[in-house]
CSV table of C-alpha atoms and ligand atoms in Angstrom, one decimal:
chain,number,residue,atom,x,y,z
A,1,MET,CA,145.6,85.3,-56.0
A,2,ALA,CA,143.1,82.9,-57.0
A,3,ALA,CA,143.8,83.9,-60.2
A,4,GLN,CA,147.3,83.1,-60.1
A,5,ALA,CA,145.7,79.5,-58.8
A,6,ALA,CA,143.6,78.9,-61.8
A,7,GLU,CA,146.3,80.1,-64.4
A,8,GLY,CA,147.5,76.6,-62.5
A,9,HIS,CA,150.5,78.6,-60.9
A,10,GLY,CA,152.3,76.0,-58.3
A,11,ARG,CA,151.0,76.9,-54.9
A,12,GLU,CA,154.5,77.4,-53.7
A,13,VAL,CA,154.8,80.2,-56.2
A,14,VAL,CA,152.0,81.9,-55.2
A,15,LEU,CA,152.6,81.5,-51.5
A,16,GLN,CA,156.4,82.9,-52.3
A,17,ALA,CA,154.9,86.0,-53.8
A,18,MET,CA,152.5,86.6,-50.6
A,19,LEU,CA,155.2,86.5,-48.7
A,20,ALA,CA,157.4,88.9,-50.6
A,21,ALA,CA,154.1,91.1,-50.9
A,22,GLY,CA,154.4,91.3,-46.7
A,23,TRP,CA,152.0,88.7,-45.7
A,24,SER,CA,152.9,86.6,-42.7
A,25,HIS,CA,153.6,82.4,-43.8
A,26,GLN,CA,150.8,81.2,-41.6
A,27,VAL,CA,148.1,83.6,-42.8
A,28,ALA,CA,149.2,83.0,-46.5
A,29,SER,CA,148.8,79.5,-46.7
A,30,GLU,CA,145.6,79.6,-44.6
A,31,ALA,CA,144.2,82.1,-47.2
A,32,LEU,CA,145.9,80.1,-50.1
A,33,SER,CA,143.4,76.9,-49.2
A,34,GLU,CA,140.3,79.0,-47.9
A,35,THR,CA,140.1,80.7,-51.4
A,36,PRO,CA,138.2,79.4,-54.5
A,37,PRO,CA,139.0,79.8,-57.6
A,38,PRO,CA,136.7,82.0,-60.1
A,39,ALA,CA,134.2,80.1,-61.0
A,40,LEU,CA,134.1,78.4,-64.8
A,41,PRO,CA,131.3,78.1,-67.4
A,42,VAL,CA,129.6,74.4,-66.8
A,43,PRO,CA,127.7,72.2,-69.1
A,44,TRP,CA,123.5,72.1,-68.1
A,45,PRO,CA,121.2,71.2,-70.6
A,46,ALA,CA,118.7,74.2,-70.2
A,47,SER,CA,115.7,72.7,-70.2
A,48,ALA,CA,116.4,70.5,-67.4
A,49,GLU,CA,113.9,71.9,-64.7
A,50,SER,CA,111.4,72.0,-66.9
A,51,SER,CA,111.5,68.6,-68.9
A,52,LEU,CA,111.0,65.2,-68.3
A,53,ARG,CA,113.5,64.4,-71.1
A,54,LEU,CA,116.1,65.6,-72.5
A,55,ASP,CA,116.7,65.8,-76.6
A,56,ALA,CA,120.5,63.7,-77.1
A,57,GLY,CA,119.9,63.7,-80.9
A,58,ASP,CA,119.7,59.6,-81.4
A,59,ARG,CA,117.5,59.4,-78.1
A,60,ARG,CA,115.3,61.0,-75.6
A,61,VAL,CA,117.0,60.4,-72.1
A,62,ASP,CA,114.6,60.5,-68.8
A,63,ILE,CA,115.3,63.0,-66.2
A,64,SER,CA,115.1,61.0,-62.5
A,65,THR,CA,116.5,63.6,-60.0
A,66,VAL,CA,117.5,66.8,-60.6
A,67,MET,CA,119.8,69.0,-58.2
A,68,ARG,CA,120.9,72.4,-58.2
A,69,GLY,CA,123.9,73.7,-56.1
A,70,PRO,CA,125.9,71.5,-56.5
A,71,ASP,CA,124.4,71.4,-60.3
A,72,LEU,CA,123.7,67.2,-60.8
A,73,LEU,CA,121.3,65.1,-62.7
A,74,VAL,CA,120.3,61.3,-62.8
A,75,LEU,CA,119.5,60.4,-66.0
A,76,GLU,CA,117.8,57.3,-66.4
A,77,ASN,CA,118.0,55.2,-70.6
A,78,LEU,CA,121.2,57.2,-71.4
A,79,LEU,CA,122.4,53.7,-72.9
A,80,ASP,CA,120.8,51.2,-74.0
A,81,GLU,CA,121.8,47.6,-72.6
A,82,GLN,CA,123.6,46.8,-76.2
A,83,GLU,CA,125.5,49.6,-75.3
A,84,CYS,CA,126.2,48.8,-72.1
A,85,LEU,CA,127.9,45.0,-73.0
A,86,ALA,CA,129.3,46.6,-76.4
A,87,LEU,CA,131.6,48.8,-73.7
A,88,ILE,CA,132.0,45.8,-71.6
A,89,ASP,CA,133.7,43.9,-73.9
A,90,ALA,CA,135.9,46.0,-75.6
A,91,ALA,CA,137.1,47.1,-72.6
A,92,LYS,CA,137.7,43.7,-70.7
A,93,PRO,CA,141.3,42.6,-72.7
A,94,ARG,CA,142.2,46.0,-72.0
A,95,LEU,CA,141.7,46.1,-68.2
A,96,GLN,CA,144.3,46.9,-66.1
A,97,ARG,CA,144.3,48.2,-62.3
A,98,SER,CA,143.5,51.4,-61.7
A,99,LEU,CA,145.5,54.3,-61.5
A,100,THR,CA,145.4,57.9,-60.1
A,101,VAL,CA,146.7,61.5,-61.2
A,102,ALA,CA,149.6,61.7,-59.3
A,103,LEU,CA,149.2,65.6,-58.7
A,104,GLU,CA,152.7,66.4,-57.3
A,105,THR,CA,154.3,65.3,-60.9
A,106,GLY,CA,151.5,65.3,-63.1
A,107,GLY,CA,151.8,61.2,-63.5
A,108,GLU,CA,150.2,58.5,-62.8
A,109,GLU,CA,150.3,56.5,-59.6
A,110,LEU,CA,148.9,53.0,-58.1
A,111,HIS,CA,146.5,54.3,-55.4
A,112,ASP,CA,145.2,51.9,-52.5
A,113,ASP,CA,141.8,54.3,-52.8
A,114,ARG,CA,141.0,52.7,-56.2
A,115,THR,CA,141.2,49.1,-56.1
A,116,SER,CA,138.9,48.9,-59.3
A,117,ASP,CA,140.2,47.9,-62.5
A,118,GLY,CA,140.1,50.3,-65.7
A,119,MET,CA,141.1,51.5,-69.4
A,120,PHE,CA,140.5,54.6,-71.6
A,121,PHE,CA,139.3,54.6,-74.9
A,122,THR,CA,140.4,57.7,-77.1
A,123,ARG,CA,138.0,59.9,-78.3
A,124,GLY,CA,135.5,58.5,-80.9
A,125,GLU,CA,138.0,54.9,-81.0
A,126,ASN,CA,135.4,53.1,-82.1
A,127,THR,CA,130.8,53.3,-83.7
A,128,VAL,CA,129.6,52.7,-79.7
A,129,VAL,CA,132.1,55.1,-78.3
A,130,ALA,CA,131.7,57.7,-81.2
A,131,ARG,CA,127.5,57.6,-80.3
A,132,ILE,CA,127.7,57.6,-77.0
A,133,GLU,CA,130.2,60.6,-76.7
A,134,ALA,CA,128.3,62.4,-79.6
A,135,ARG,CA,125.0,61.7,-77.1
A,136,ILE,CA,126.3,63.2,-74.3
A,137,ALA,CA,127.5,66.3,-76.2
A,138,ARG,CA,124.2,67.3,-77.5
A,139,LEU,CA,122.6,66.3,-74.4
A,140,LEU,CA,124.6,68.7,-72.3
A,141,GLY,CA,125.4,71.1,-74.9
A,142,TRP,CA,128.9,71.0,-74.7
A,143,PRO,CA,131.6,70.6,-77.6
A,144,LEU,CA,132.1,66.9,-78.1
A,145,GLU,CA,136.4,68.1,-78.5
A,146,ASN,CA,136.0,69.1,-74.8
A,147,GLY,CA,135.8,65.3,-73.4
A,148,GLU,CA,138.5,63.2,-72.6
A,149,GLY,CA,138.1,59.4,-73.9
A,150,LEU,CA,135.7,57.4,-72.1
A,151,GLN,CA,137.3,55.6,-69.3
A,152,VAL,CA,135.9,52.2,-67.9
A,153,LEU,CA,135.9,50.9,-64.8
A,154,ARG,CA,135.2,47.4,-63.4
A,155,TYR,CA,134.4,47.0,-59.5
A,156,GLY,CA,135.0,43.3,-57.9
A,157,PRO,CA,133.8,42.4,-54.4
A,158,GLY,CA,135.5,44.6,-51.8
A,159,THR,CA,136.2,47.3,-54.2
A,160,GLU,CA,135.8,50.8,-54.0
A,161,TYR,CA,136.6,54.3,-54.7
A,162,LYS,CA,136.9,56.2,-52.1
A,163,PRO,CA,135.5,59.9,-51.8
A,164,HIS,CA,137.8,62.3,-54.1
A,165,TYR,CA,137.3,65.7,-56.2
A,166,ASP,CA,137.3,64.7,-59.8
A,167,TYR,CA,138.9,68.7,-60.5
A,168,PHE,CA,142.3,69.2,-60.7
A,169,ASP,CA,144.1,70.6,-57.3
A,170,PRO,CA,145.2,73.9,-58.6
A,171,PHE,CA,147.9,74.2,-56.3
A,172,GLU,CA,149.5,70.8,-56.3
A,173,PRO,CA,152.9,71.0,-58.6
A,174,GLY,CA,151.9,68.5,-60.9
A,175,THR,CA,148.3,70.4,-61.9
A,176,PRO,CA,149.7,72.8,-64.8
A,177,SER,CA,151.3,70.3,-66.9
A,178,ILE,CA,148.0,68.4,-66.5
A,179,LEU,CA,146.1,71.6,-67.4
A,180,ALA,CA,147.8,72.3,-70.5
A,181,ARG,CA,145.8,69.5,-72.1
A,182,GLY,CA,142.4,71.4,-72.0
A,183,GLY,CA,142.2,73.1,-68.9
A,184,GLN,CA,140.2,72.0,-65.7
A,185,ARG,CA,137.8,69.2,-65.7
A,186,VAL,CA,134.0,71.0,-65.3
A,187,ALA,CA,131.7,67.9,-65.2
A,188,THR,CA,132.0,64.2,-64.7
A,189,VAL,CA,129.3,61.9,-66.1
A,190,ILE,CA,129.2,58.4,-64.5
A,191,MET,CA,127.5,56.2,-66.8
A,192,TYR,CA,126.0,52.5,-65.1
A,193,LEU,CA,127.1,49.4,-67.0
A,194,GLN,CA,126.4,46.7,-65.0
A,195,GLU,CA,125.1,46.6,-61.7
A,196,PRO,CA,126.5,44.6,-58.8
A,197,ALA,CA,124.3,42.3,-57.0
A,198,GLU,CA,124.9,44.4,-53.8
A,199,GLY,CA,126.8,47.8,-52.7
A,200,GLY,CA,128.6,50.1,-55.4
A,201,ALA,CA,126.1,53.2,-55.0
A,202,THR,CA,127.6,56.7,-56.1
A,203,VAL,CA,127.9,58.6,-52.9
A,204,PHE,CA,128.1,62.3,-52.7
A,205,PRO,CA,129.3,62.9,-48.6
A,206,ASP,CA,128.6,66.4,-48.4
A,207,LEU,CA,124.8,65.8,-49.6
A,208,ARG,CA,123.6,62.7,-48.1
A,209,LEU,CA,122.9,61.4,-51.5
A,210,GLN,CA,123.4,58.0,-52.8
A,211,VAL,CA,122.8,57.4,-56.5
A,212,VAL,CA,121.9,53.8,-57.5
A,213,PRO,CA,124.3,51.7,-60.3
A,214,ARG,CA,121.2,50.8,-62.5
A,215,ARG,CA,122.2,49.4,-65.9
A,216,GLY,CA,122.0,52.6,-68.5
A,217,SER,CA,121.6,55.0,-66.4
A,218,ALA,CA,123.9,58.1,-65.4
A,219,VAL,CA,124.5,60.7,-62.7
A,220,PHE,CA,125.9,63.7,-64.1
A,221,PHE,CA,127.4,66.6,-61.9
A,222,SER,CA,129.4,70.0,-62.2
A,223,TYR,CA,131.3,72.1,-60.6
A,224,GLY,CA,132.8,75.3,-61.8
A,225,MET,CA,134.7,76.1,-58.9
A,226,ALA,CA,138.1,73.7,-58.2
A,227,HIS,CA,137.6,73.7,-54.5
A,228,PRO,CA,136.0,71.7,-51.8
A,229,SER,CA,133.2,74.8,-51.6
A,230,SER,CA,131.9,72.9,-55.0
A,231,GLN,CA,130.5,70.3,-52.5
A,232,THR,CA,131.5,67.7,-55.5
A,233,LEU,CA,133.1,64.8,-52.8
A,234,HIS,CA,132.0,61.8,-54.5
A,235,GLY,CA,133.3,57.8,-54.0
A,236,GLY,CA,132.1,54.4,-55.2
A,237,MET,CA,131.2,52.4,-52.7
A,238,PRO,CA,132.5,49.1,-51.5
A,239,VAL,CA,130.8,46.2,-54.1
A,240,LEU,CA,129.2,43.8,-51.9
A,241,ALA,CA,128.8,41.1,-54.6
A,242,GLY,CA,129.0,40.7,-58.0
A,243,GLU,CA,130.7,43.0,-60.2
A,244,LYS,CA,129.7,47.2,-60.8
A,245,TRP,CA,131.3,48.0,-64.7
A,246,ILE,CA,131.1,52.0,-65.5
A,247,ALA,CA,132.4,54.2,-68.1
A,248,THR,CA,133.3,57.9,-67.1
A,249,LYS,CA,133.3,60.7,-69.1
A,250,TRP,CA,134.7,63.9,-67.6
A,251,LEU,CA,134.6,67.4,-69.5
A,252,ARG,CA,136.7,70.0,-69.9
A,253,GLU,CA,137.2,73.7,-70.3
A,254,ARG,CA,138.7,73.9,-73.8
A,255,GLU,CA,139.5,70.8,-76.4
A,256,PHE,CA,141.3,68.0,-74.6
A,257,VAL,CA,144.2,67.3,-76.7
B,1,PD2,O1,132.2,54.2,-59.5
B,1,PD2,C1,131.6,54.9,-59.1
B,1,PD2,O2,130.7,55.6,-58.5
B,1,PD2,C2,132.5,56.2,-59.1
B,1,PD2,C3,132.6,57.2,-58.2
B,1,PD2,C4,133.5,58.1,-57.8
B,1,PD2,C5,133.4,56.9,-60.3
B,1,PD2,C6,134.1,57.9,-59.6
B,1,PD2,N1,134.4,58.6,-58.8
B,1,PD2,C7,134.9,58.5,-61.2
B,1,PD2,O3,134.9,57.7,-62.3
B,1,PD2,O4,135.5,60.0,-60.9
B,2,ZN,ZN1,135.1,60.7,-59.2
């Protein structure tokens, strides 16, 4: 059942198979939502638990916080100020009200849970984007090709991103078409390009953790299981004053096409 779900079969298909095998409807649907899919390999820098800094190729990145289970790092100086400003400048003319993935169809839709403006760069779109992507790949030991294009978001006062999981729900009917482009998401890197005057922390409610959105720093976390037991529920708290800008890199199991 979990294997079928991981392959992206719709919940309905798996449910029908269980009913045909003699499960009662109630027991089958409860089991479906409770069974975690198999754990996937995830990125993790080998020396993260012993080093103060990580080699990211063209620079050394400072580690300020390490968590295991769920696996999470807070990184300082992942980006320099010029890189943050360059991403903001290049993104600004292309911002649109953010869409979220519509899991029922695999398309995108406007959603009140996410009130920021955003855009996507394609992978390697300009020299700054390419440099940052190479840095993340080196730092995490995860193939550059497995990354989605960088997303940039701008949050003005009063805007937020309500808590959610970044993986795709294996039982939603739109998931198979999303997974066809590189498999599941297995990790997220949220980079802070501009800090707001007030508010805007990234919150992990299950961990009772808030990461302060400091320019140039980042939070990395992984989720080998596309299931709430990953404890990777996270959200962007409302910005109370000023503007918060972030860039997000989502990493897939395989090459993202
Ligand atoms: O802006 C954030 O703090 C935030 C919170 C939750 C960003 C994302 N998720 C994301 O880009 O997935
Ligand atoms: Zn997120």
